[in-house]
mmCIF file of C-alpha atoms and ligand atoms in Angstrom:
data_model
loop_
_atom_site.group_PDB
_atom_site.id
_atom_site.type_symbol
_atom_site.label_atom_id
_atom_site.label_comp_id
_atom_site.label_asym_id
_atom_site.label_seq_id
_atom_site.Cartn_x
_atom_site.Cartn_y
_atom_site.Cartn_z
ATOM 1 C CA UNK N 1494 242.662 -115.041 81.710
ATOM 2 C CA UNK N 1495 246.131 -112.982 82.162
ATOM 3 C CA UNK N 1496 247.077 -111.441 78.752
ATOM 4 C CA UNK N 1497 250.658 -111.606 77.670
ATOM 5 C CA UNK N 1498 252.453 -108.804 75.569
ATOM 6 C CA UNK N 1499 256.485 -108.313 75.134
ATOM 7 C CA UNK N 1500 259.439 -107.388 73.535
ATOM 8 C CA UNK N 1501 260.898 -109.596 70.534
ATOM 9 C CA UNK N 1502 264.832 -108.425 70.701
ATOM 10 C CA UNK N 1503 268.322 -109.747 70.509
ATOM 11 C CA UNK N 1504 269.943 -109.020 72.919
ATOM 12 C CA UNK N 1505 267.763 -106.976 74.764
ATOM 13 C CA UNK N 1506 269.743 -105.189 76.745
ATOM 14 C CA UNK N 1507 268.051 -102.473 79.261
ATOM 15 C CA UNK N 1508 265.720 -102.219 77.009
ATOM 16 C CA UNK N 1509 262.326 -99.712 78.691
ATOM 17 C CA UNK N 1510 259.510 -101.098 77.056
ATOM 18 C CA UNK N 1511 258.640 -103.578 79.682
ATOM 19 C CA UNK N 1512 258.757 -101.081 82.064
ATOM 20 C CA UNK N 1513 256.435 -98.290 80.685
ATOM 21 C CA UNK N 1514 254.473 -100.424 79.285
ATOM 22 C CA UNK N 1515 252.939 -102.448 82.223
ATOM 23 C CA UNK N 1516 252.619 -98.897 83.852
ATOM 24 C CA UNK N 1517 250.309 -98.381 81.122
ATOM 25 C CA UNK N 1518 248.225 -101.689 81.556
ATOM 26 C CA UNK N 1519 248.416 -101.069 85.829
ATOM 27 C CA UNK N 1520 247.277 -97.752 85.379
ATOM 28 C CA UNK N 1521 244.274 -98.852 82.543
ATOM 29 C CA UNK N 1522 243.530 -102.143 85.450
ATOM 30 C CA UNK N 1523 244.301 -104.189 82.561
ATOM 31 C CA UNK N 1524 245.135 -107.858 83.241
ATOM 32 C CA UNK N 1525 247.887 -108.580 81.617
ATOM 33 C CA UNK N 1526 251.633 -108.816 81.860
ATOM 34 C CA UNK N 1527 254.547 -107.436 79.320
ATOM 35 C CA UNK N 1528 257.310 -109.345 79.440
ATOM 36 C CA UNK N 1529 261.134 -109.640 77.949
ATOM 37 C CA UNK N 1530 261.642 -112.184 75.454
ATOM 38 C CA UNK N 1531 265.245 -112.066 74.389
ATOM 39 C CA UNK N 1532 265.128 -114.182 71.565
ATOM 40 C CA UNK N 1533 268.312 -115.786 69.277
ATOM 41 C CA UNK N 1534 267.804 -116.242 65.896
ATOM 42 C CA UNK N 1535 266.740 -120.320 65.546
ATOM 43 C CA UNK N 1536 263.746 -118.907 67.777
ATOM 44 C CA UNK N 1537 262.248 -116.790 66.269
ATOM 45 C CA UNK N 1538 259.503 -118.266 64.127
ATOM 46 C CA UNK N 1539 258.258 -120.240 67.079
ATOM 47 C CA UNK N 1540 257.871 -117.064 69.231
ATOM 48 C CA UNK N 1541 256.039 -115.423 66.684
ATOM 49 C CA UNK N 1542 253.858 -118.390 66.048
ATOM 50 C CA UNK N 1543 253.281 -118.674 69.657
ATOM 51 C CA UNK N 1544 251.944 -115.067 69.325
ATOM 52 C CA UNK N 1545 248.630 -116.418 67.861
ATOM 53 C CA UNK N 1546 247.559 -118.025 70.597
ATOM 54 C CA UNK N 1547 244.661 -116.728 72.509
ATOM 55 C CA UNK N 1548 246.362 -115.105 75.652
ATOM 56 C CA UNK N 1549 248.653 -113.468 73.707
ATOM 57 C CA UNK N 1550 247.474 -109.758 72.535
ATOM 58 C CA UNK N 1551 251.126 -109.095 70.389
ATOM 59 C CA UNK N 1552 254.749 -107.828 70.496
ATOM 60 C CA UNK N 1553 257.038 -105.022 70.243
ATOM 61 C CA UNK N 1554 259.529 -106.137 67.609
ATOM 62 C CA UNK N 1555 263.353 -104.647 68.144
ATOM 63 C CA UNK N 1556 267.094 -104.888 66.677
ATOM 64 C CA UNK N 1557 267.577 -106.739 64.757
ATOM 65 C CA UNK N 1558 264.407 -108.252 63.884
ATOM 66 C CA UNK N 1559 262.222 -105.203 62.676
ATOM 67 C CA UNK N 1560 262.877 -106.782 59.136
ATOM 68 C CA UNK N 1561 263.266 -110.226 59.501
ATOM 69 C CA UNK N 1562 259.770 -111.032 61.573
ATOM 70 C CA UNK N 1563 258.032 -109.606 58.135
ATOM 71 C CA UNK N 1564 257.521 -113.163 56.062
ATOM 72 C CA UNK N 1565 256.412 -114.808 59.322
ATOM 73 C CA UNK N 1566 253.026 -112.526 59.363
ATOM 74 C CA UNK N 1567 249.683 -112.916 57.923
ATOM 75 C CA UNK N 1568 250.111 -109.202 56.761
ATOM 76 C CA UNK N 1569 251.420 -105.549 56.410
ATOM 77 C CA UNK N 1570 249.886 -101.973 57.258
ATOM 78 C CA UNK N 1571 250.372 -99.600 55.125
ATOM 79 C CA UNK N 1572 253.169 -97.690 57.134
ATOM 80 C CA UNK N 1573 255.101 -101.101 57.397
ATOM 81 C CA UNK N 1574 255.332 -101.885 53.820
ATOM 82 C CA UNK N 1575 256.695 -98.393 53.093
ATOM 83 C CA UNK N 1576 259.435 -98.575 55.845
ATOM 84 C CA UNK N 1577 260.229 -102.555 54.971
ATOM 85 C CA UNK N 1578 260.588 -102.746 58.955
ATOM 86 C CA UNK N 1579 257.570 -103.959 61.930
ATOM 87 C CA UNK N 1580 257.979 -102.929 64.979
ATOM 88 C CA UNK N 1581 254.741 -104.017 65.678
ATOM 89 C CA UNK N 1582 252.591 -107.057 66.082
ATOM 90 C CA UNK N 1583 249.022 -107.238 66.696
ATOM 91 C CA UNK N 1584 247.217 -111.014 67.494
ATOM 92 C CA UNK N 1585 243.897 -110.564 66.041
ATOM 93 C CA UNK N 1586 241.936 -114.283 66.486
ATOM 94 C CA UNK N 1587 245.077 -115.560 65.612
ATOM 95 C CA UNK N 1588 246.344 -113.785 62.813
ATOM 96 C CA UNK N 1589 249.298 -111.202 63.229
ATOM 97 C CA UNK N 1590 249.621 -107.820 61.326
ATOM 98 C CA UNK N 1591 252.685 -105.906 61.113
ATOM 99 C CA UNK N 1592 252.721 -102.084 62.403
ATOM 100 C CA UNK N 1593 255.254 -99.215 62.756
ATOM 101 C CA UNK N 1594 254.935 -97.001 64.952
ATOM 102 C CA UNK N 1595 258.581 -95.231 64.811
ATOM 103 C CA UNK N 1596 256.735 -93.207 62.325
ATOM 104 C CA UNK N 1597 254.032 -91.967 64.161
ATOM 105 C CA UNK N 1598 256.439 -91.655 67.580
ATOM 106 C CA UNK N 1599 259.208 -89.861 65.675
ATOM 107 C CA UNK N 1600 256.517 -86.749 64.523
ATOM 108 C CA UNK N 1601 254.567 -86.805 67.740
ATOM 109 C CA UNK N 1602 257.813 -86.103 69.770
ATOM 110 C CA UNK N 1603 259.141 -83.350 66.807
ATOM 111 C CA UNK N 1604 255.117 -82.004 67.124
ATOM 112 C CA UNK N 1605 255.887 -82.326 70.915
ATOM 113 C CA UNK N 1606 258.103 -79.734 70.722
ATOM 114 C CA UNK N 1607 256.182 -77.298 68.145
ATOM 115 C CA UNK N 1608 258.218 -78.621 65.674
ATOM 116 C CA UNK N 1609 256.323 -78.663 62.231
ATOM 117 C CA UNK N 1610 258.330 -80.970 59.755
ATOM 118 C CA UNK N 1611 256.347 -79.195 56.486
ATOM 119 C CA UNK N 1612 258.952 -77.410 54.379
ATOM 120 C CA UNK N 1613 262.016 -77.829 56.406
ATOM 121 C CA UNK N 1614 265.187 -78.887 55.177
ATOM 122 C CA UNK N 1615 266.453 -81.880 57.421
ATOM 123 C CA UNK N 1616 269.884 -84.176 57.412
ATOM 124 C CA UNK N 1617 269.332 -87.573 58.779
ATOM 125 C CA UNK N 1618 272.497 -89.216 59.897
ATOM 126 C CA UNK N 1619 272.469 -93.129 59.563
ATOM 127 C CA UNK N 1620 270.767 -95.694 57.086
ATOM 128 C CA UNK N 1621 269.482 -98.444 59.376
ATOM 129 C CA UNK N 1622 265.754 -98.953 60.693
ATOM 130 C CA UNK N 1623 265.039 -95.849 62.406
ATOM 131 C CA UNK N 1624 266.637 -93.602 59.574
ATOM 132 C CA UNK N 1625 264.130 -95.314 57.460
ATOM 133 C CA UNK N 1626 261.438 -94.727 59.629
ATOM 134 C CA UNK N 1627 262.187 -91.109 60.015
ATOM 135 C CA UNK N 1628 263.161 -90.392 55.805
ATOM 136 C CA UNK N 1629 259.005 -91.168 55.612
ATOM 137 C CA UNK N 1630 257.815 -89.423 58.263
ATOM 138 C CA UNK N 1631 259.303 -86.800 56.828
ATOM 139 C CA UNK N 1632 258.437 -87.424 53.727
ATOM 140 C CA UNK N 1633 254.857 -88.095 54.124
ATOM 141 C CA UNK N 1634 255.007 -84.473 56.171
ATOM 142 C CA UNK N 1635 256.779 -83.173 52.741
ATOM 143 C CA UNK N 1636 259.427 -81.991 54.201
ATOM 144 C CA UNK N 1637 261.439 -79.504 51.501
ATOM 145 C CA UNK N 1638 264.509 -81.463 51.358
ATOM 146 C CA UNK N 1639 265.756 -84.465 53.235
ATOM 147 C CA UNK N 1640 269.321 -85.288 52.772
ATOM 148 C CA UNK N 1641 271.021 -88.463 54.256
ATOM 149 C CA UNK N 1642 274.149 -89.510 54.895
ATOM 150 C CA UNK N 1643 275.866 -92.160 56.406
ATOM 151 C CA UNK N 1644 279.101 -94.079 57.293
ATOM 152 C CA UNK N 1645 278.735 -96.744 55.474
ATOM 153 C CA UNK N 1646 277.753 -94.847 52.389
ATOM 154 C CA UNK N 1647 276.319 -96.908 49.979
ATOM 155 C CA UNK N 1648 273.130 -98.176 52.740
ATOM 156 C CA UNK N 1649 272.718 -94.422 52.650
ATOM 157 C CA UNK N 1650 272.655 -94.262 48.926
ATOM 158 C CA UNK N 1651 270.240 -97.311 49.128
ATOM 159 C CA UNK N 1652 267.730 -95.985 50.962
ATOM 160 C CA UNK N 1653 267.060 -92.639 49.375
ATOM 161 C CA UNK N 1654 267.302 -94.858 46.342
ATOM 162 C CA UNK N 1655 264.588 -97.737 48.239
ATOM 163 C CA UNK N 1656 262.260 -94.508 48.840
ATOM 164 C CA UNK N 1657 262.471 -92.268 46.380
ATOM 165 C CA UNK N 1658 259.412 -93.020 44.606
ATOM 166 C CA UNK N 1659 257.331 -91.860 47.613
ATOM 167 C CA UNK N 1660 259.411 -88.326 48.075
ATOM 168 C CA UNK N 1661 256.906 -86.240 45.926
ATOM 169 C CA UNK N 1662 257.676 -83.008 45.450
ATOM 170 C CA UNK N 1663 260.486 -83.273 48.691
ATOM 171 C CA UNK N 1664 264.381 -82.882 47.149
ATOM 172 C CA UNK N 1665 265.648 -86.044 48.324
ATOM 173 C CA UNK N 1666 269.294 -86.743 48.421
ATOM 174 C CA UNK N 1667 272.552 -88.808 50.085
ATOM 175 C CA UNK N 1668 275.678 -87.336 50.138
ATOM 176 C CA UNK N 1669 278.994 -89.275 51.967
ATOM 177 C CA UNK N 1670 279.780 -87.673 54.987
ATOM 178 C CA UNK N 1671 282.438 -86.327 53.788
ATOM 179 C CA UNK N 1672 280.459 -83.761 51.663
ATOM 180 C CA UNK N 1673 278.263 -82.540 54.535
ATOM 181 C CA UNK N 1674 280.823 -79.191 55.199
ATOM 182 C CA UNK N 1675 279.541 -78.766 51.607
ATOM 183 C CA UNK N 1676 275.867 -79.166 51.974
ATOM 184 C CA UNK N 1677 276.137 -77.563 54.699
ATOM 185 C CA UNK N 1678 277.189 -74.369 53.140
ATOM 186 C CA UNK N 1679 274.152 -74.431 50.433
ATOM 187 C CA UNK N 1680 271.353 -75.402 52.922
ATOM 188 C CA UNK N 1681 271.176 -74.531 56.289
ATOM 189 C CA UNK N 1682 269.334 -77.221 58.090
ATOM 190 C CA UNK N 1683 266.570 -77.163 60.087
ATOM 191 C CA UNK N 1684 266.666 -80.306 61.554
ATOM 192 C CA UNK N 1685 269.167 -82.659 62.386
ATOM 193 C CA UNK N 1686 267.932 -86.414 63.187
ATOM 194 C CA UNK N 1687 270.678 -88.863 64.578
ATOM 195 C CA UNK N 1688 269.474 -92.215 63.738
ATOM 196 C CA UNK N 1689 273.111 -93.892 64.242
ATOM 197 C CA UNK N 1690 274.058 -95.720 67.500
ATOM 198 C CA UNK N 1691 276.498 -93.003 68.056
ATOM 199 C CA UNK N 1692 275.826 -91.194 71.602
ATOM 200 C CA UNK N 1693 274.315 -94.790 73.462
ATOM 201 C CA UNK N 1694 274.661 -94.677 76.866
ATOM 202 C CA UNK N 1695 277.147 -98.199 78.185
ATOM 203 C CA UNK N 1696 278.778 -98.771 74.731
ATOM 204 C CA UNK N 1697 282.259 -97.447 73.307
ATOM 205 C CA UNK N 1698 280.597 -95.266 71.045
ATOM 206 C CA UNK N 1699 279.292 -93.537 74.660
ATOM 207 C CA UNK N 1700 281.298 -89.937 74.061
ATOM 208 C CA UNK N 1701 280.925 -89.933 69.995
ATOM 209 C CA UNK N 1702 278.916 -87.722 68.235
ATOM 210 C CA UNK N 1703 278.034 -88.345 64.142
ATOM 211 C CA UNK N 1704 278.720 -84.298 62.991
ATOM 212 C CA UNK N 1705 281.359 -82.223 64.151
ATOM 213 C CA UNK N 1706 280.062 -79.722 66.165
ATOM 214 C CA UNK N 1707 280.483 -76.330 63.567
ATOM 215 C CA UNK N 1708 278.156 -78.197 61.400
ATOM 216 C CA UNK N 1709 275.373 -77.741 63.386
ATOM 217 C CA UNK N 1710 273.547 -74.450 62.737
ATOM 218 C CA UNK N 1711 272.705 -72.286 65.486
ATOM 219 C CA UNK N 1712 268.626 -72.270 64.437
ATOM 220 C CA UNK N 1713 268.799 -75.662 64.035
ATOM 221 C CA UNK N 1714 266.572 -78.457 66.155
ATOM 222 C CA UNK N 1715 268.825 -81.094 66.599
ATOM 223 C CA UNK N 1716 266.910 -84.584 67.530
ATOM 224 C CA UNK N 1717 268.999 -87.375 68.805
ATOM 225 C CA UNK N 1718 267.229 -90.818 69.130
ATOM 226 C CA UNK N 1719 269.582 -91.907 71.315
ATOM 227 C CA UNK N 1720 268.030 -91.633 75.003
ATOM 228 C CA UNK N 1721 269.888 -92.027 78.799
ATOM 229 C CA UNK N 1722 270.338 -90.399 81.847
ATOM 230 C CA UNK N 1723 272.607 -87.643 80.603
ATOM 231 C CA UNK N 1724 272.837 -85.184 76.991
ATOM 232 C CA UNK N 1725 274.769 -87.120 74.148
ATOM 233 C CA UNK N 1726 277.792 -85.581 72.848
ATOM 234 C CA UNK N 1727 275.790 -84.366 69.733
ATOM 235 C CA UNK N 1728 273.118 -82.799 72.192
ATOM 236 C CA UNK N 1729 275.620 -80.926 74.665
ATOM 237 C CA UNK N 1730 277.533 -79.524 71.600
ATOM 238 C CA UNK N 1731 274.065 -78.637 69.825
ATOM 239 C CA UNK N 1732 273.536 -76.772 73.142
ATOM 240 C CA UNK N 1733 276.686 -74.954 73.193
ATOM 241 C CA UNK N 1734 275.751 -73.893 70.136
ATOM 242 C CA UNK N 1735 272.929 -72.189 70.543
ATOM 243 C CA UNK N 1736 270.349 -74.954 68.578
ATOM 244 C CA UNK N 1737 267.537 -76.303 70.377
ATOM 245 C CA UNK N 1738 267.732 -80.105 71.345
ATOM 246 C CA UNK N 1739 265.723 -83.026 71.762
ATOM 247 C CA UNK N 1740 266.357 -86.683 73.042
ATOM 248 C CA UNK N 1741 265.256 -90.110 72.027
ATOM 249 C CA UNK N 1742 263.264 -90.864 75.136
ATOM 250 C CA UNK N 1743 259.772 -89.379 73.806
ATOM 251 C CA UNK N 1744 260.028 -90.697 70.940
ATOM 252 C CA UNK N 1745 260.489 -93.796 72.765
ATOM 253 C CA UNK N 1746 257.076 -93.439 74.551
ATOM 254 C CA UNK N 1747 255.605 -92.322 72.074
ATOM 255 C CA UNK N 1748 255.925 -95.186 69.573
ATOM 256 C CA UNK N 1749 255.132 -97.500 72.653
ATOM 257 C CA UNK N 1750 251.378 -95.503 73.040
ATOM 258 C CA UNK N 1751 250.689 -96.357 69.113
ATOM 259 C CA UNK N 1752 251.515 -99.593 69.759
ATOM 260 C CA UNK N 1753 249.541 -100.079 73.109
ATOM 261 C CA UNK N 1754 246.360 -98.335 70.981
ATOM 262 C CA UNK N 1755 246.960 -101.203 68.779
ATOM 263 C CA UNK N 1756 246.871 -104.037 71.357
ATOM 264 C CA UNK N 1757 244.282 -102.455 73.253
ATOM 265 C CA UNK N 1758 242.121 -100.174 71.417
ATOM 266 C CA UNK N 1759 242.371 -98.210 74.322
ATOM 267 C CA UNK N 1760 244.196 -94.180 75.019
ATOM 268 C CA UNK N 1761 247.383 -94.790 75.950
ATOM 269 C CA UNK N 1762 247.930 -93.317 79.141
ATOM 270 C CA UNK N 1763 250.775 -91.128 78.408
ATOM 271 C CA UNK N 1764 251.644 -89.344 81.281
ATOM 272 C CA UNK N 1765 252.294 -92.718 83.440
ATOM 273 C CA UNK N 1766 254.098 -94.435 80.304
ATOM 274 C CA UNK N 1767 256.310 -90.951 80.492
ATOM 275 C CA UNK N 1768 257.051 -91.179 84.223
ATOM 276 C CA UNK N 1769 257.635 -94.535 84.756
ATOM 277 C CA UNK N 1770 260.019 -94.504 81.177
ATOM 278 C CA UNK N 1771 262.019 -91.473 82.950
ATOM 279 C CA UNK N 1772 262.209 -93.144 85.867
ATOM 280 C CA UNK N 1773 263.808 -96.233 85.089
ATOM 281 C CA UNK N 1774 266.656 -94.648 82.885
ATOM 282 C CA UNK N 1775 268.291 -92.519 85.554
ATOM 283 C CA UNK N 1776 269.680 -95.624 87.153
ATOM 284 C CA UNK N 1777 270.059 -97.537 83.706
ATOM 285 C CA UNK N 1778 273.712 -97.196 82.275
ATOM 286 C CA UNK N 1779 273.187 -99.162 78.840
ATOM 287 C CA UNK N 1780 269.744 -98.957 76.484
ATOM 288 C CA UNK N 1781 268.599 -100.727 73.497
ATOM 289 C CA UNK N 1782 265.901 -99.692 70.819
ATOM 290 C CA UNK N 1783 262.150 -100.124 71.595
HETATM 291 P P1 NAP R 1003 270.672 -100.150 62.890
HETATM 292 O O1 NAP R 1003 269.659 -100.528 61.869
HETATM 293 O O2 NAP R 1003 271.592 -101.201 63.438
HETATM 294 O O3 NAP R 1003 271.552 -98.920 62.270
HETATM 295 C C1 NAP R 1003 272.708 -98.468 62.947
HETATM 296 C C2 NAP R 1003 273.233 -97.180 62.303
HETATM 297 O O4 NAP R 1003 274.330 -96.702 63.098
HETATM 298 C C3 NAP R 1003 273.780 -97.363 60.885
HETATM 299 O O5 NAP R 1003 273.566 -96.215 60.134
HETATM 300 C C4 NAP R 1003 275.281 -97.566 61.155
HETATM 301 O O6 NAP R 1003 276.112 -97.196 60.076
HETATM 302 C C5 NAP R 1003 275.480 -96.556 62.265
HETATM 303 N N1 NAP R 1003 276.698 -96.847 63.014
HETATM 304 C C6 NAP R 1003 276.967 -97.936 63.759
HETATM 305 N N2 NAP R 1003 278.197 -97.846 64.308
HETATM 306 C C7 NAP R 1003 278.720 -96.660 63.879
HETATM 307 C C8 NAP R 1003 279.955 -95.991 64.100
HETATM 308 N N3 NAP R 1003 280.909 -96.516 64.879
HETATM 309 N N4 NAP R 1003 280.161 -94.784 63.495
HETATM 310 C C9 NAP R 1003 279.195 -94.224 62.710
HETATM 311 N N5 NAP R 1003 277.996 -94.824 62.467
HETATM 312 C C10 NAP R 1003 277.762 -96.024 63.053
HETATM 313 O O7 NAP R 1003 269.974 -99.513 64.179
HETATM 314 P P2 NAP R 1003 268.582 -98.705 64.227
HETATM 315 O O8 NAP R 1003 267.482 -99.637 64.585
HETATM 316 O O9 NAP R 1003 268.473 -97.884 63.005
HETATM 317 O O10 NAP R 1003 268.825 -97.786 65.529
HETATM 318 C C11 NAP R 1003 269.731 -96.691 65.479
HETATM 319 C C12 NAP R 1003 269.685 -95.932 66.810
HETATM 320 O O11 NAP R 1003 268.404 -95.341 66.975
HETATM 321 C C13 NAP R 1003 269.920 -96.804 68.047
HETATM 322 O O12 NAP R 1003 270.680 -96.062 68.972
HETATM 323 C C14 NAP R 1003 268.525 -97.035 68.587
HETATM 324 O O13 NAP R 1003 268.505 -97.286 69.979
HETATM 325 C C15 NAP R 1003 267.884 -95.710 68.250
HETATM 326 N N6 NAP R 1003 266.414 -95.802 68.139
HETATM 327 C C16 NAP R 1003 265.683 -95.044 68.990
HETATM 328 C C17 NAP R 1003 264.310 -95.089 68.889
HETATM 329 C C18 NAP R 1003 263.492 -94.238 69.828
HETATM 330 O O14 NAP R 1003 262.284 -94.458 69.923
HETATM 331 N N7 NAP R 1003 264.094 -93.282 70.488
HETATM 332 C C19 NAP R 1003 263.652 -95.897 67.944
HETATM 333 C C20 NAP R 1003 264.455 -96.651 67.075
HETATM 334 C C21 NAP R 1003 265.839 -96.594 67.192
HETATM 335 P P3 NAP R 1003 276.678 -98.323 59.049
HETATM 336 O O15 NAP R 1003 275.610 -98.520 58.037
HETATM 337 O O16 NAP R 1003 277.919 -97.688 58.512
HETATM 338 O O17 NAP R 1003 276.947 -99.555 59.869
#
């Protein structure tokens, strides 16, 4: 029997995942397709119930359902409790379990680059999923200090607030963005994570970047989750700068290989899931999340 997988999304835009993920499952000879299932609201608890049947290994869950799929599971991983978002679904004889895998992705792509999170002082620009998911990786790598700010400043406030009592010994704070020449001034970053839609490729906000560019220090790594075929703004003046850079496309690929391990049980294989990922974006002019 074919297996089914696919994306959970609304809309889905040019979203990747269907394409580097069946290049993982043709290059593993694994029967079974991944397929787009743009999905409006009224729909959505009969296409997760539909995931329990027996073809049907799971999903990938993206905006702007990571939150709202949770009550319609039999149950939680660790990882997705703390982040309050699933990204994730594994069928297991007909019960589903929430994963995220943002987590994982978003340190295996910083590790990619030699990047070790342990100590460092890091500003995280936005308060939606993905700055969630990234305020606990870096706080379960105990980062020194995480500081996050955001437009709309109270979500930022919120979440610092929502995960505070997992920050340990790391200095965790949000500041408007107005204060950030401020902070700035006191704490040098290390990292800077842009986890606002800011920068995507096909959307007005195409040529914006979240941090004017003489904020960004010139040691800095500056990590835009963003992906497309061409630097965001914040990347090319990170650049200019001097700072190192890094896009949103591993990331990408990398949160897609945790989640084929969960489907599967099997290594993802990387390298294909890689290619055929960078691939598809150089003709793609708009992108989604996962
Ligand atoms: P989300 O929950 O909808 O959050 C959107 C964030 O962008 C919020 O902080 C929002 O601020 C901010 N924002 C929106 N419009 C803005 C504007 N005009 N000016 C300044 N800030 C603005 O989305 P998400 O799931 O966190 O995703 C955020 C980005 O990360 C997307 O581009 C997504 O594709 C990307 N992403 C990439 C990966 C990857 O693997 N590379 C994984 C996950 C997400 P307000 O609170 O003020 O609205």
């Amino acid at each position: 029997m074919t297996k089914r997988l696919g994306v959970i999304g609304y809309p889905l835009g040019h979203s990747l995942s269907p394409v580097f993920q069946q290049a993982a499952l043709d290059a593993l000879g694994i029967d079974a397709r991944y397929e787009r299932w743009e999905t409006p609201p009224e729909r959505l608890p009969e296409v997760v119930a539909s995931l329990r049947q027996a073809d049907c290994l799971g999903a990938n869950v993206t905006v702007p359902y990571k939150e709202a799929v949770i009550p319609l599971l039999d149950e939680l991983e660790e990882v997705a409790r703390q982040a309050g978002a699933v990204n994730t679904i594994v069928n297991r004889g007909g019960r589903l379990s929430g994963h995220n895998t943002d987590v994982a992705g978003f340190l295996q792509a910083l590790h990619s680059v030699g990047f070790q999170p342990r100590g460092c002082a890091a500003l995280v620009l936005g308060a939606g999923g993905a700055a969630r998911a990234v305020v606990l990786a870096l706080l379960r790598e105990r980062a020194a200090w995480v500081t996050v700010t955001n437009r709309t400043y109270h979500r930022a406030f919120r979440l610092v607030e929502e995960l505070r009592p997992l920050a340990g010994r790391t200095v965790l704070t949000s500041i408007p963005m107005t204060f950030i020449a401020l902070h700035q001034a006191n704490i040098g970053w290390d990292l800077i994570v842009n986890c606002t839609v800011l920068g995507m490729p096909g959307t007005v906000d195409e040529n914006k970047s979240p941090l004017p560019a003489e904020f960004i220090p010139e040691d800095a790594l500056v990590f835009d989750l963003v992906y497309g075929p061409r630097p965001t703004k914040l990347l090319q003046d990170a650049a200019a700068r001097g700072a190192r850079t890094l896009d949103g496309l591993p990331m990408l690929v990398y949160q897609g290989a945790e989640s084929f391990r969960l489907w599967t049980g099997l290594e993802p294989p990387l390298e294909a899931m890689m290619q055929a990922a960078r691939q598809a974006l150089q003709p793609v002019g708009a992108q989604g999340g996962p």
